mmCIF file of C-alpha atoms in Angstrom:
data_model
loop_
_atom_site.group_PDB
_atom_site.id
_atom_site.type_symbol
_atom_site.label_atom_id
_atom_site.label_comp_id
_atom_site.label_asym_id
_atom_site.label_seq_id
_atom_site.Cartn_x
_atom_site.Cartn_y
_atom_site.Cartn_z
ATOM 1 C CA UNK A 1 -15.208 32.841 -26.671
ATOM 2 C CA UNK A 2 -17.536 30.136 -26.188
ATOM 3 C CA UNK A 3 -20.577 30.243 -23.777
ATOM 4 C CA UNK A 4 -21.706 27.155 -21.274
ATOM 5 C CA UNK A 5 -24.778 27.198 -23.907
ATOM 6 C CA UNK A 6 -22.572 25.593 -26.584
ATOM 7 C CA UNK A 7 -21.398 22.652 -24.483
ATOM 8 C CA UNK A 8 -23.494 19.612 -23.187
ATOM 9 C CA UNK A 9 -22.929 17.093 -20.951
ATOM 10 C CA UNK A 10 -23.810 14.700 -23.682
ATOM 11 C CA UNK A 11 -20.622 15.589 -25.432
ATOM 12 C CA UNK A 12 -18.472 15.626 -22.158
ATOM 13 C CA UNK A 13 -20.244 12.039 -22.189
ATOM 14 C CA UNK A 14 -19.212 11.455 -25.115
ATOM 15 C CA UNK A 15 -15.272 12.576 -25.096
ATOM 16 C CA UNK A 16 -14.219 10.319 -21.966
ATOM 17 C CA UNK A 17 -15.571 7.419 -23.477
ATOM 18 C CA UNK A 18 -13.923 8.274 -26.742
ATOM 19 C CA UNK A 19 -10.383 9.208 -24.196
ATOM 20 C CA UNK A 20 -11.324 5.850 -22.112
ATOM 21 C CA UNK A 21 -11.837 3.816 -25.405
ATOM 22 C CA UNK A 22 -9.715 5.148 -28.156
ATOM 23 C CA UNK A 23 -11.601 4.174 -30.084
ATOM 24 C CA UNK A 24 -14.769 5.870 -31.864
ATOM 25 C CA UNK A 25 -16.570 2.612 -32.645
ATOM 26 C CA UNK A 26 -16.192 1.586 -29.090
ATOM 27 C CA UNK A 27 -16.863 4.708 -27.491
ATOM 28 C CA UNK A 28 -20.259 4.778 -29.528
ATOM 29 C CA UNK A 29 -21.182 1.036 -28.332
ATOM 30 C CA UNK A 30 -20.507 2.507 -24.574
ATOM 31 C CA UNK A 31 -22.817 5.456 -25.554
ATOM 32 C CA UNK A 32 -25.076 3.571 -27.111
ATOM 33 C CA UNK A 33 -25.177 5.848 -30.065
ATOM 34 C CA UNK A 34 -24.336 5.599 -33.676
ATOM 35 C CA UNK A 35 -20.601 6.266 -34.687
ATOM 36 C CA UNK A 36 -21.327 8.814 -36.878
ATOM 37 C CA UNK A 37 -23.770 10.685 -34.167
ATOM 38 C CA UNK A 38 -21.083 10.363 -31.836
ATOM 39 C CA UNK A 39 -18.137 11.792 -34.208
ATOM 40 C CA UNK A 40 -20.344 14.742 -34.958
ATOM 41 C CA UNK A 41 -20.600 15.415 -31.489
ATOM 42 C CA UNK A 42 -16.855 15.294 -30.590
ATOM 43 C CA UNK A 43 -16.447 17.317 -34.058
ATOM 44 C CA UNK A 44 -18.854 20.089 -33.277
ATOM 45 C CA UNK A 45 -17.344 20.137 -29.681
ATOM 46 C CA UNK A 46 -13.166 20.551 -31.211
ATOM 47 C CA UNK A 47 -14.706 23.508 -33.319
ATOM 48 C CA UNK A 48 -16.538 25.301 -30.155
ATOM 49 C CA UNK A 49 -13.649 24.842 -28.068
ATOM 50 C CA UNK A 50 -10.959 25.950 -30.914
ATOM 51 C CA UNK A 51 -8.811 23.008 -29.855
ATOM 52 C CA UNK A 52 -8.101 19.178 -31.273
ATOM 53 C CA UNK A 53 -8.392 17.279 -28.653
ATOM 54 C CA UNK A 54 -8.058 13.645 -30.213
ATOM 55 C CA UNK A 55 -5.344 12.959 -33.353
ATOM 56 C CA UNK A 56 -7.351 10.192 -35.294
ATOM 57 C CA UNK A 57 -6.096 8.215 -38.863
ATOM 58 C CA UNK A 58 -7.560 5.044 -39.777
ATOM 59 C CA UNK A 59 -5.255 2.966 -36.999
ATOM 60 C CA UNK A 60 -5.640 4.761 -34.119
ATOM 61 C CA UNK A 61 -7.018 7.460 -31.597
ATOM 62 C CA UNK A 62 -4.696 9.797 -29.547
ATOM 63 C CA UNK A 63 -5.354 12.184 -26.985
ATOM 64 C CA UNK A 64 -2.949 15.578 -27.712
ATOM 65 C CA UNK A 65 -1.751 17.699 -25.026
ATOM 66 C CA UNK A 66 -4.668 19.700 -24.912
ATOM 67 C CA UNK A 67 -6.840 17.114 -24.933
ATOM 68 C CA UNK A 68 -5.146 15.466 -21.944
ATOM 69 C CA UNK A 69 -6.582 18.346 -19.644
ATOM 70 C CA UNK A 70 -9.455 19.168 -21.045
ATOM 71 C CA UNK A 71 -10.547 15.461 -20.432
ATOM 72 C CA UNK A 72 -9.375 15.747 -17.255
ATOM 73 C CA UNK A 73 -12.099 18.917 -16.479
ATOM 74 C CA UNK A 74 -14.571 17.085 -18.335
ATOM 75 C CA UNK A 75 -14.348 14.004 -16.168
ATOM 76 C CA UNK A 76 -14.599 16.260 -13.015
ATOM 77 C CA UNK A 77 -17.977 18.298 -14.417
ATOM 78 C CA UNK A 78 -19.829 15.032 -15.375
ATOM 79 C CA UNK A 79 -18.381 13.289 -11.431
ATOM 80 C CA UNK A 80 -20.291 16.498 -10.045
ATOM 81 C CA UNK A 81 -23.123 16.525 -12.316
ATOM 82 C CA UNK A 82 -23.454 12.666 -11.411
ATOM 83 C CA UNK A 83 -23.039 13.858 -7.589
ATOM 84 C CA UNK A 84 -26.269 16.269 -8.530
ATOM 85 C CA UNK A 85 -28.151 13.692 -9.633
ATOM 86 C CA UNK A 86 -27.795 11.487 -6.306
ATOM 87 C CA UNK A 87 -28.081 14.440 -4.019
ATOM 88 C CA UNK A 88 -31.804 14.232 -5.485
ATOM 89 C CA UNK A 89 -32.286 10.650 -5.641
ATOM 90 C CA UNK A 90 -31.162 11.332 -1.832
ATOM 91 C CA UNK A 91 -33.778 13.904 -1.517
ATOM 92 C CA UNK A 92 -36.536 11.612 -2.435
ATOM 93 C CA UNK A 93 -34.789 8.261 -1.241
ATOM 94 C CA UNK A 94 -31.744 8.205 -0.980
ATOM 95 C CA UNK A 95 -31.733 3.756 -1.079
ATOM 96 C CA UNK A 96 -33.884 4.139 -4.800
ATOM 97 C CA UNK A 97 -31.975 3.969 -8.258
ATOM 98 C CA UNK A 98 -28.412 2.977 -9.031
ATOM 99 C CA UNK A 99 -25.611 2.248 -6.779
ATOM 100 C CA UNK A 100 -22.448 1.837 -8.667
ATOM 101 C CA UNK A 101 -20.295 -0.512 -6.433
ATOM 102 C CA UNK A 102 -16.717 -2.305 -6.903
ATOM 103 C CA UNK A 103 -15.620 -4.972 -5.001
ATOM 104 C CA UNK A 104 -12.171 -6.580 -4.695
ATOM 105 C CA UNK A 105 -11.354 -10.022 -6.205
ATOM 106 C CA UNK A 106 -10.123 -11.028 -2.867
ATOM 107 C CA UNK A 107 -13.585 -10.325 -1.048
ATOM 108 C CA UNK A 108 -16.249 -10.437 -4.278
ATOM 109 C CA UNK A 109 -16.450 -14.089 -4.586
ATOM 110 C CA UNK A 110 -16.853 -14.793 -0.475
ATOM 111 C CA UNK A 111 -19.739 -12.539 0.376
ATOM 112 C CA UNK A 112 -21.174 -11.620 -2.731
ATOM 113 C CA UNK A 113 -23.993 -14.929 -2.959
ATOM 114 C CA UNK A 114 -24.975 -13.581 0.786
ATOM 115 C CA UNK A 115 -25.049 -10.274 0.774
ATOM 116 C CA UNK A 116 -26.357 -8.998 -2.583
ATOM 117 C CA UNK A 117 -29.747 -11.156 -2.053
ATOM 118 C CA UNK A 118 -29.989 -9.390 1.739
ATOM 119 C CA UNK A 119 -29.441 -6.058 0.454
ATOM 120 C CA UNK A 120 -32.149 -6.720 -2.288
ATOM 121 C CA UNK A 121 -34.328 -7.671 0.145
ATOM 122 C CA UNK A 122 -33.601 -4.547 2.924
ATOM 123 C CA UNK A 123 -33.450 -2.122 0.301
ATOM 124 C CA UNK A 124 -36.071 -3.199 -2.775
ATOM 125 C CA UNK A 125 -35.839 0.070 -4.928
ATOM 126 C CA UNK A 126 -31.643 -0.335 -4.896
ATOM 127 C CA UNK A 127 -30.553 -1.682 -8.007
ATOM 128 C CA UNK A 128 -26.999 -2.887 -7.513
ATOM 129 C CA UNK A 129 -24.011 -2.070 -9.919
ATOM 130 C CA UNK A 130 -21.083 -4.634 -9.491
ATOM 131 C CA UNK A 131 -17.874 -4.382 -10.705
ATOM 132 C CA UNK A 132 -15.105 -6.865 -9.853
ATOM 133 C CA UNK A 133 -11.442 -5.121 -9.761
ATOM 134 C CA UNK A 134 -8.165 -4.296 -8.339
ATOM 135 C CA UNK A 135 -8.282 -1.818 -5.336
ATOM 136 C CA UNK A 136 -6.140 0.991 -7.466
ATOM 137 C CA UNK A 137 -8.773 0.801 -10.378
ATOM 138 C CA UNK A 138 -11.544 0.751 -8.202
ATOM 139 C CA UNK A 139 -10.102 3.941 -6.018
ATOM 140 C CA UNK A 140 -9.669 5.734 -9.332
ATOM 141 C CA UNK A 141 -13.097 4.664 -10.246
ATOM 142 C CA UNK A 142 -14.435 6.855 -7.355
ATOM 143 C CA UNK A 143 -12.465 9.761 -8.062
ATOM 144 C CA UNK A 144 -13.875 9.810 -11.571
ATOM 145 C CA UNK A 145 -17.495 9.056 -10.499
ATOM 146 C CA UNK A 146 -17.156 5.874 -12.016
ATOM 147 C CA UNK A 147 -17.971 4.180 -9.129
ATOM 148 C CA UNK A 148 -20.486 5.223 -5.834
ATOM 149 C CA UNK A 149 -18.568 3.350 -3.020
ATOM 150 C CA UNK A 150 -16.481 0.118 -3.076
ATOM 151 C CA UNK A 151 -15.896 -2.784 -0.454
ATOM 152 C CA UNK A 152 -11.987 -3.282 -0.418
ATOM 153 C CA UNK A 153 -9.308 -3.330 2.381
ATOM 154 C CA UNK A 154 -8.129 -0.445 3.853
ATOM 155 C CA UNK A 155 -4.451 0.134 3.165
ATOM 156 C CA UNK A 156 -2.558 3.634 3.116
ATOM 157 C CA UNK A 157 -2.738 3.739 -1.120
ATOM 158 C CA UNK A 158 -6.124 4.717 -0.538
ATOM 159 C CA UNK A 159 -5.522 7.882 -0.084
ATOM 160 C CA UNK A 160 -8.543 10.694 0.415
ATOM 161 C CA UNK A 161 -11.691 8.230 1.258
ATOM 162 C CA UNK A 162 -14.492 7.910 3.957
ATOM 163 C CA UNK A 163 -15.393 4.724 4.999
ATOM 164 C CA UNK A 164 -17.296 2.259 7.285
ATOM 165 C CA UNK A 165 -15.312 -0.449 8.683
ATOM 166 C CA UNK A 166 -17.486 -3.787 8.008
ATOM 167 C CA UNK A 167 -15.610 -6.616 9.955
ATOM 168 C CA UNK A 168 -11.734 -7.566 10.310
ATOM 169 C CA UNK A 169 -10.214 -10.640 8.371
ATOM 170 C CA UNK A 170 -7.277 -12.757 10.386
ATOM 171 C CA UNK A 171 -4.674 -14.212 8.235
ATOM 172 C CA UNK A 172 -4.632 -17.744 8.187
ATOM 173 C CA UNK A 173 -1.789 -20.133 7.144
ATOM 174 C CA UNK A 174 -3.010 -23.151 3.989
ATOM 175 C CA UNK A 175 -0.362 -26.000 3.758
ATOM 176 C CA UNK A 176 -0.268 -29.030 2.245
ATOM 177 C CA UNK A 177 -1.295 -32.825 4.170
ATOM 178 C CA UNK A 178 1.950 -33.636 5.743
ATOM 179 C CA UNK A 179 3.839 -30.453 5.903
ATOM 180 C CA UNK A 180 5.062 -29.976 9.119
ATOM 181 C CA UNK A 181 3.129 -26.917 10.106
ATOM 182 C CA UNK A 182 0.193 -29.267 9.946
ATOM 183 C CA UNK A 183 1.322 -30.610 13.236
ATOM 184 C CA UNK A 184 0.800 -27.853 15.050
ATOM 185 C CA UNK A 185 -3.056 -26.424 16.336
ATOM 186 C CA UNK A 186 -1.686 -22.700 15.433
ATOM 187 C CA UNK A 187 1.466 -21.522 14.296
ATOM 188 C CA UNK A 188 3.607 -19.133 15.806
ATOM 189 C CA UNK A 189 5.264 -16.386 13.600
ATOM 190 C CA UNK A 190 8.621 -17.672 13.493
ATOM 191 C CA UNK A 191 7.128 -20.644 12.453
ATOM 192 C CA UNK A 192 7.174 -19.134 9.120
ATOM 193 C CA UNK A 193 10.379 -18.622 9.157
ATOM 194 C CA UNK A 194 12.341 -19.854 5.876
ATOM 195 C CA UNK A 195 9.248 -21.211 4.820
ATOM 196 C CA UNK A 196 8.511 -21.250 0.830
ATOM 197 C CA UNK A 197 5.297 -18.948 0.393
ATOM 198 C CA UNK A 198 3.095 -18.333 -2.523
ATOM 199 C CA UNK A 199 1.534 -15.240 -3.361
ATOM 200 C CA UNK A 200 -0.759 -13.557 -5.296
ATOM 201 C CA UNK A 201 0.437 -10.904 -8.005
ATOM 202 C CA UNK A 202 1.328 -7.497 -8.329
ATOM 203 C CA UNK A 203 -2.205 -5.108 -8.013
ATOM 204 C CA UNK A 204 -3.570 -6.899 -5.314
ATOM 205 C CA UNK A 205 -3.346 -5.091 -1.730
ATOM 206 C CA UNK A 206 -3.443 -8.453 -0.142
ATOM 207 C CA UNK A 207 -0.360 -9.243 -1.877
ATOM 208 C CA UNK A 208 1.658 -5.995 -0.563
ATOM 209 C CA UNK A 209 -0.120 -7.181 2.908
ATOM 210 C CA UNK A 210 1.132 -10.953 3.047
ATOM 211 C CA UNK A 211 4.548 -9.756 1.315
ATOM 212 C CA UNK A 212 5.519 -7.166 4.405
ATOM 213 C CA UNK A 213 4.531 -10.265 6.910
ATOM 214 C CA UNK A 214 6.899 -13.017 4.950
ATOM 215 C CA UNK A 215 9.477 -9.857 4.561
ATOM 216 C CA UNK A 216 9.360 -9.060 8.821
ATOM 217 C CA UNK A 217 9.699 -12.862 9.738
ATOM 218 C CA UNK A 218 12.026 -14.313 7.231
ATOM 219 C CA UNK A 219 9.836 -16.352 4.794
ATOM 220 C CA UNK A 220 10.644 -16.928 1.130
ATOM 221 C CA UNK A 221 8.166 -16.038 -1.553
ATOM 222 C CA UNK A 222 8.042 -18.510 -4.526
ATOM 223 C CA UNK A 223 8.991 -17.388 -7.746
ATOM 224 C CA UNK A 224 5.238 -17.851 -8.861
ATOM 225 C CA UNK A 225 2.816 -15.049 -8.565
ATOM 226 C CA UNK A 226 -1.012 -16.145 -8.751
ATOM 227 C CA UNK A 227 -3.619 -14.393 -10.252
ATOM 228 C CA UNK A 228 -6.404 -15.622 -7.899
ATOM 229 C CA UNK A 229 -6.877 -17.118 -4.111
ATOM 230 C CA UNK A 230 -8.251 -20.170 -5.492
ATOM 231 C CA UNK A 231 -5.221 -20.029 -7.737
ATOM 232 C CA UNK A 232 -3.182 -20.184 -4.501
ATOM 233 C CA UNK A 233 -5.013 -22.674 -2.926
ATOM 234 C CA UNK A 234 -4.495 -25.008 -6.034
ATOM 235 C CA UNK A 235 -0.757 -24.841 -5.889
ATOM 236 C CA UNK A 236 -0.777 -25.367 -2.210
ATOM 237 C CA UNK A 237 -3.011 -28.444 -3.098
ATOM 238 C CA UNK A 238 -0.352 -30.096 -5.648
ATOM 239 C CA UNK A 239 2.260 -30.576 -2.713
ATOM 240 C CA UNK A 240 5.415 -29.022 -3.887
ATOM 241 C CA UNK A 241 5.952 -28.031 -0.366
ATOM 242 C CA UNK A 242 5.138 -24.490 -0.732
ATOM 243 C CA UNK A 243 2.386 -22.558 2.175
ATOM 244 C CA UNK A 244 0.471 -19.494 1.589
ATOM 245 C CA UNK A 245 -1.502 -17.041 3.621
ATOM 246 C CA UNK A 246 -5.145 -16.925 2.493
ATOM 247 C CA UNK A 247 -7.564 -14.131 4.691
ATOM 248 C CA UNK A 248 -9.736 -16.480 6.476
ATOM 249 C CA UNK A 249 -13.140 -14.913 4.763
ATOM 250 C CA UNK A 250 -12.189 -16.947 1.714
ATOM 251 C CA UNK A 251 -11.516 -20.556 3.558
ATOM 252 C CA UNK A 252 -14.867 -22.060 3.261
ATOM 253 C CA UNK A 253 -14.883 -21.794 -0.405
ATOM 254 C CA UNK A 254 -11.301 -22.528 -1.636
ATOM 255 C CA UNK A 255 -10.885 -25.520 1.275
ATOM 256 C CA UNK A 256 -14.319 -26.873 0.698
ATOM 257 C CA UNK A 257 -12.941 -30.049 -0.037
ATOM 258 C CA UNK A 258 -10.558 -30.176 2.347
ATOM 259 C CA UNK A 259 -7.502 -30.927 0.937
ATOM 260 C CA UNK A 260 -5.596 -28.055 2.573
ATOM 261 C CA UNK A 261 -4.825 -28.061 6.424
ATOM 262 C CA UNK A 262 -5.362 -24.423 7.739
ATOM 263 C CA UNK A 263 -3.855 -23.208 10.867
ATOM 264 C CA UNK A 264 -4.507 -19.765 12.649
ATOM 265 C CA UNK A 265 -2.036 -17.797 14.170
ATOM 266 C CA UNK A 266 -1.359 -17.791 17.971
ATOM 267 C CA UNK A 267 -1.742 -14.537 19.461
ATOM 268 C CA UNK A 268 -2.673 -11.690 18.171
ATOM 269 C CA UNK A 269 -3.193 -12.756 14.237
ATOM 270 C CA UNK A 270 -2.231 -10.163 11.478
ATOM 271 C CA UNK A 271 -4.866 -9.642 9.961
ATOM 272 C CA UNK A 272 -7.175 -6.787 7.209
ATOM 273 C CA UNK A 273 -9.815 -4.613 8.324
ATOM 274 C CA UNK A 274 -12.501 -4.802 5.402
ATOM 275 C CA UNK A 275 -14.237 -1.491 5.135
ATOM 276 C CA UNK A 276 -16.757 0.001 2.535
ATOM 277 C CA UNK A 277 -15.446 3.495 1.122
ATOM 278 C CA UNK A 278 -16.686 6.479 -0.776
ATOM 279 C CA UNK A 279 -14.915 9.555 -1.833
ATOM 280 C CA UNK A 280 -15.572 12.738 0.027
ATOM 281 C CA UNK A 281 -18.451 14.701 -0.574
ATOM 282 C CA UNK A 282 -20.482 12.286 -1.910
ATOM 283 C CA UNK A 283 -24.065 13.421 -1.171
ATOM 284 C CA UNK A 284 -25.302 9.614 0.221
ATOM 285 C CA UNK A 285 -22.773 8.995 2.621
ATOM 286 C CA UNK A 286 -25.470 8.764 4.970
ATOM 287 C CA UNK A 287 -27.045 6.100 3.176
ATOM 288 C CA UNK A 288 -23.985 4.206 2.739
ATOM 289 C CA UNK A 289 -23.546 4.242 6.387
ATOM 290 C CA UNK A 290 -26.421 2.691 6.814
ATOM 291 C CA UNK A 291 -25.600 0.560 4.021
ATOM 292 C CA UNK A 292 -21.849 -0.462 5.959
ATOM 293 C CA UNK A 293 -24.496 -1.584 8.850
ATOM 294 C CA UNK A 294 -26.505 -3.784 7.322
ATOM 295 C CA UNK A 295 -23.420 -5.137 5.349
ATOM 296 C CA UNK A 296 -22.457 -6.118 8.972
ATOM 297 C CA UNK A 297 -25.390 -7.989 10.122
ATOM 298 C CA UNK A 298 -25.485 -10.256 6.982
ATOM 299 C CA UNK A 299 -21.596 -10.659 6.864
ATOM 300 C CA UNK A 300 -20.523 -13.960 6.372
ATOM 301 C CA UNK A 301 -18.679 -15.980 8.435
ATOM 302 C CA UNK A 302 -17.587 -13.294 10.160
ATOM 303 C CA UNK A 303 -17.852 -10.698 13.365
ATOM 304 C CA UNK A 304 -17.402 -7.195 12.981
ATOM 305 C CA UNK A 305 -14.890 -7.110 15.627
ATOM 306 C CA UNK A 306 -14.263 -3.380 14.580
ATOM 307 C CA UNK A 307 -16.735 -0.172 15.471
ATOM 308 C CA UNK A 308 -17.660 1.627 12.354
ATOM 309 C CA UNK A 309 -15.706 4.715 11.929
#
């Protein structure tokens, strides 16, 4: 039987990026190793273990049975080796070295210019890791280890997180000049109502958010599903008649030039609580509590109308 001496963590390394890839050239580029170093590796590792875990010819890469699970352990050991590694970054600082951190598409591009340069400046030895993506990438990014924390909305897909609530985000209604929702200085609900509404596409949780609003009040969604806000704001713009619901953090940027007429919502608006989140256990929660609270004070645009949790 094998021993823990015969295994590294430099193979484990190497055999999720070879299972992420499938590809050996690839995985080697993410390793930043030589292909043959790297197949040696994942070679020697196969004959310690006694079991193939990839099927290789000269078109493609395949992950047997086996392979599937031992992958699966392999991604846990290097999460909580990672985890080992910030618990004594936290030791020493816990705001020094890398902080791996995904945002969503529908929040990156409407805080990120303010809030990267103000966290530079609170916390100098950070050096931020960004990566743009949908929330159920980014969620399994933090289960894998992937990821540190990520700023998202919260919805019940999340599953097993802690979090920090940052600030919450009303809805707000875009139409074109001269629909007649422009008329109004807020619009009710049932103003909505048989309306034609444009939304974004599946993978977005702002999508499954606007879609069970239009769904409870009888609007219609357009058989066009946008990859993008700014998409949505562009089709809005062309005047085919059609509204959309944009979160009101992303207004200033995709009605800069005014060509949309945006309405709030009387009463009590529905709205998305924004929140940065972390999986559990993760030895700088502390830090990233902090890190929620100073994410608050430089928010833009916005007050945190919600405590953090």
């Amino acid at each position: 039987m094998p021993s823990l001496n015969d295994i590294s963590l430099r193979q484990l390394e190497y055999l999720v990026a070879v299972a992420d890839t499938l590809g050996f050239r690839r995985a080697a580029e993410r390793c930043h190793v030589s292909q043959p170093a790297l197949s040696a590796q994942i070679q020697q590792l196969e004959e310690v273990l006694g079991v193939k875990v990839f099927e290789r010819d000269k078109r493609r890469v395949m992950l047997t049975e086996a392979g599937e699970e031992l992958v699966s352990r392999a991604r846990r050991v290097l999460t909580e080796a990672g985890d080992i590694l910030s618990a004594a970054s936290r030791l020493s600082d816990p705001f020094a070295g890398n902080l791996q951190l995904g945002v969503i598409p529908t929040i990156a591009p409407y805080v990120l210019p303010e809030v990267v340069p103000a966290l530079v400046k609170q916390y100098p030895r950070l050096k931020l890791r960004l990566r743009e993506d949908k929330t159920e990438l980014l969620v399994r990014g933090l289960e894998e280890g992937r990821l540190d924390a990520a700023l998202l909305a919260l919805v019940p897909e999340l599953g097993d997180v802690e979090h920090a609530v940052i600030a919450e985000d009303p809805f707000v209604v875009a139409a074109p000049p001269g629909h007649p929702l422009a008329k109004k200085k807020q619009v009710q609900l049932a103003d909505l109502d048989e309306e034609n509404v444009l939304l974004l596409e599946d993978g977005h949780c702002f999508r499954g958010q606007a879609l069970a609003l239009c769904t409870r009040i009888g609007a219609r969604e357009v058989d066009f599903r946008a990859t993008s806000l700014t998409t949505l704001a562009q089709m809005v713009m062309s005047g085919e008649g059609a509204i959309t619901l944009l979160p009101a953090l992303s207004v200033p940027i995709e009605n800069r030039l005014g060509q949309l007429v945006v309405r709030p919502f009387a009463g009590l608006s529905p709205s998305r609580t924004l929140a940065l989140v972390w999986r559990p256990g993760f030895p700088r929660a502390d830090a990233l509590r902090e890190l929620a609270g100073t994410l608050r004070s430089v928010w833009p645009g916005l007050k945190a109308k919600a405590k953090p949790s």
